[in-house]
Amino acid sequence: MLNNVRKKWISLGCWCLVAGLIAFLSSCEKEDEGTGEESGLIEIRASQKGIMRGGTVLFADSSTKVSQREWLFAGGKPETSTDATVTVQYDSAGLFKASLRVTYTNGETELEEVTIRVVDGLTAGFSVDQDSVIEYSYVQFSDTTIGTADEWIWEFEGGEPATSTDRQPMVHYKNVGMYDVKLIVKQNGEATNMDTVLVSDYIEVVLAPALVPEYEVDKVAPIEYEYVQFTDLTEGGAETYYWEFEGGQPATSTEANPRVLFTSAGNFEVTLRMTRTEPERDETLVSDITVGLAPEITADFSANVTLTPFGSQVTFTQTSSDNADGWFWEFEGGTPATSTEKKPTVTYSTIGVYDVKLTVTGTEPDRETVVTKTDYMTVTDPLPPVADFTSDYNNTLVFLAGGVIAYTDESLNDATSYLWEFEGGTPATSTDANPTVTYNTAGTYDVKLTATNDLGSDTKTLTNHVVVSSNGSVCDDSPANLIACGNYDGESDDLSGWRAARGATFTNTDLIFNQMDHLGISSTTVNGGIGSVTYEMIESNGLVIFVGSEFTVDVESSYTFTTDIYAETLGTTSGNMVVELAIIPKGTNDSNLYRAWQAPADMKDKWSTKSMNKILPVGTYVVGYRLYGGHSKWHFDNLKVVKN
């Protein structure tokens, strides 16, 4: 009677365990809404997954961000737990699920399971690091027997060794095929406490890949005296290499990736032989490489001057080809008479005309070439200076009062002293070679430089070189929509707001603002034009800009530019005299955006009123004139811009 009661209790307990597991799994299928926080990661660790009946397994929860856990151990004791680590005993043989359900800190849940195998007695088992290998490969076997074995008897069909008593044997498979593996395990040497496992066709051995010689080079078209890097690309596991390089240094090599120098041009044979054991292979690849001629060496040079007074120094610069590595100079009449420097400096102390010779050499391969420049150097008596200078002013479109200009002496023949005169500038004079000058008052000013040495002096003057703008002015309010003007309803002799440039084209990089001395105020020469602004165009195209007309557009609108123009022909005038009116964005020289061509016929040697209408976007603008044709003189008067 007691046995029957116990059986019913066990049956009821098993049924309850199964019902609980179903409910447990079902509840895990429902997803919690969570809090928006990222979930953790679930992980079960089991000390072992195969044990003898009556043994124990240590389970550990290694999950992250866990707020709650629930273990369920089918067939184990205890059946449930909420601990992080649990030791569970299994008293019955079979396969049992161990389940862990975790609730993360964000409220979401997740389930993970592991299977535990419980056996009644010693149960043989094994695993390998690889069960499919190429011929001549090794396979590592590992004992996974459940229970405590102390004797192992292995049988390896097709392997070396064919048998083993090691617990973890390493086996060599040389031949292609499918092979069985058998393991017998014993405890205490007793036949009654042993188990056997046999796995048929467990190890697959396939053919090793073919040995196919292949390589690449870093230069597909090398030239003589260049190194070529050979790199092996062979597949199939080559073990030895033997290279032969016709025409190369070295001629042979046993390296996998040799570097070879070819010292002559031609087509050369390259042979690569390689071998492999286990399984044995021996393959050869024969190919060729074409080596070209090195480029010819060229010789050339220049000097900083070729006309120089005696006693002065001249610097020579070689401009030979890059493959040159040796230079030998010969300087007729110079000191030193010869040099091997790349950039020698030579003193000429005697008046005369002299040759210069440069011999250039190259090695690997050997090359030599000579250049002689006959009568290249002319040495004269010392000369008086030739005054010349430049400044950073020419690149400025609008130069305002308070602006600064840096001047640079460019005089020839070694000036020893300088006298600068700056009309309208501060300082008004200077003896520096490269002075800096400030202009504080609107107007048009000359610049003068006198350069002196022991043999004399020379002076250079640029008339009307500096134009200091009066910042532009808003016109009087008659008419009401007049927003910019020049010489309007009244004559003026103020050129401070005018600039003049020339250029073969009207691109910004081509224009040079160095024509201010061509600007002026007209006299009685032109009837009715007294006080108008004049510009004499002598060469190339001309651009005259009135920066004093500056006006601002706040809202895109229509504007009309109107002006009186007189095209005065001169004795040397030829061809058409053409003008384009232009509205120019401030701070640029770009007269291409808003312009209009004007017919020349009705303003040739007479006054004509011209105008153009343009839609202007928001910005600040000035007006100007684009001039074409030959030598001529242009007159501009009564210019105005009105908002329509």
GROMACS .gro file of C-alpha atoms in nm, residues 166 414 486 494:
model
    4
  166ASP     CA    1   4.622   0.807  -2.442
  414ASP     CA    2   7.344   9.768  -5.676
  486GLY     CA    3   2.950  11.128  -6.006
  494ASP     CA    4   3.830  11.515  -5.754
   0.00000   0.00000   0.00000
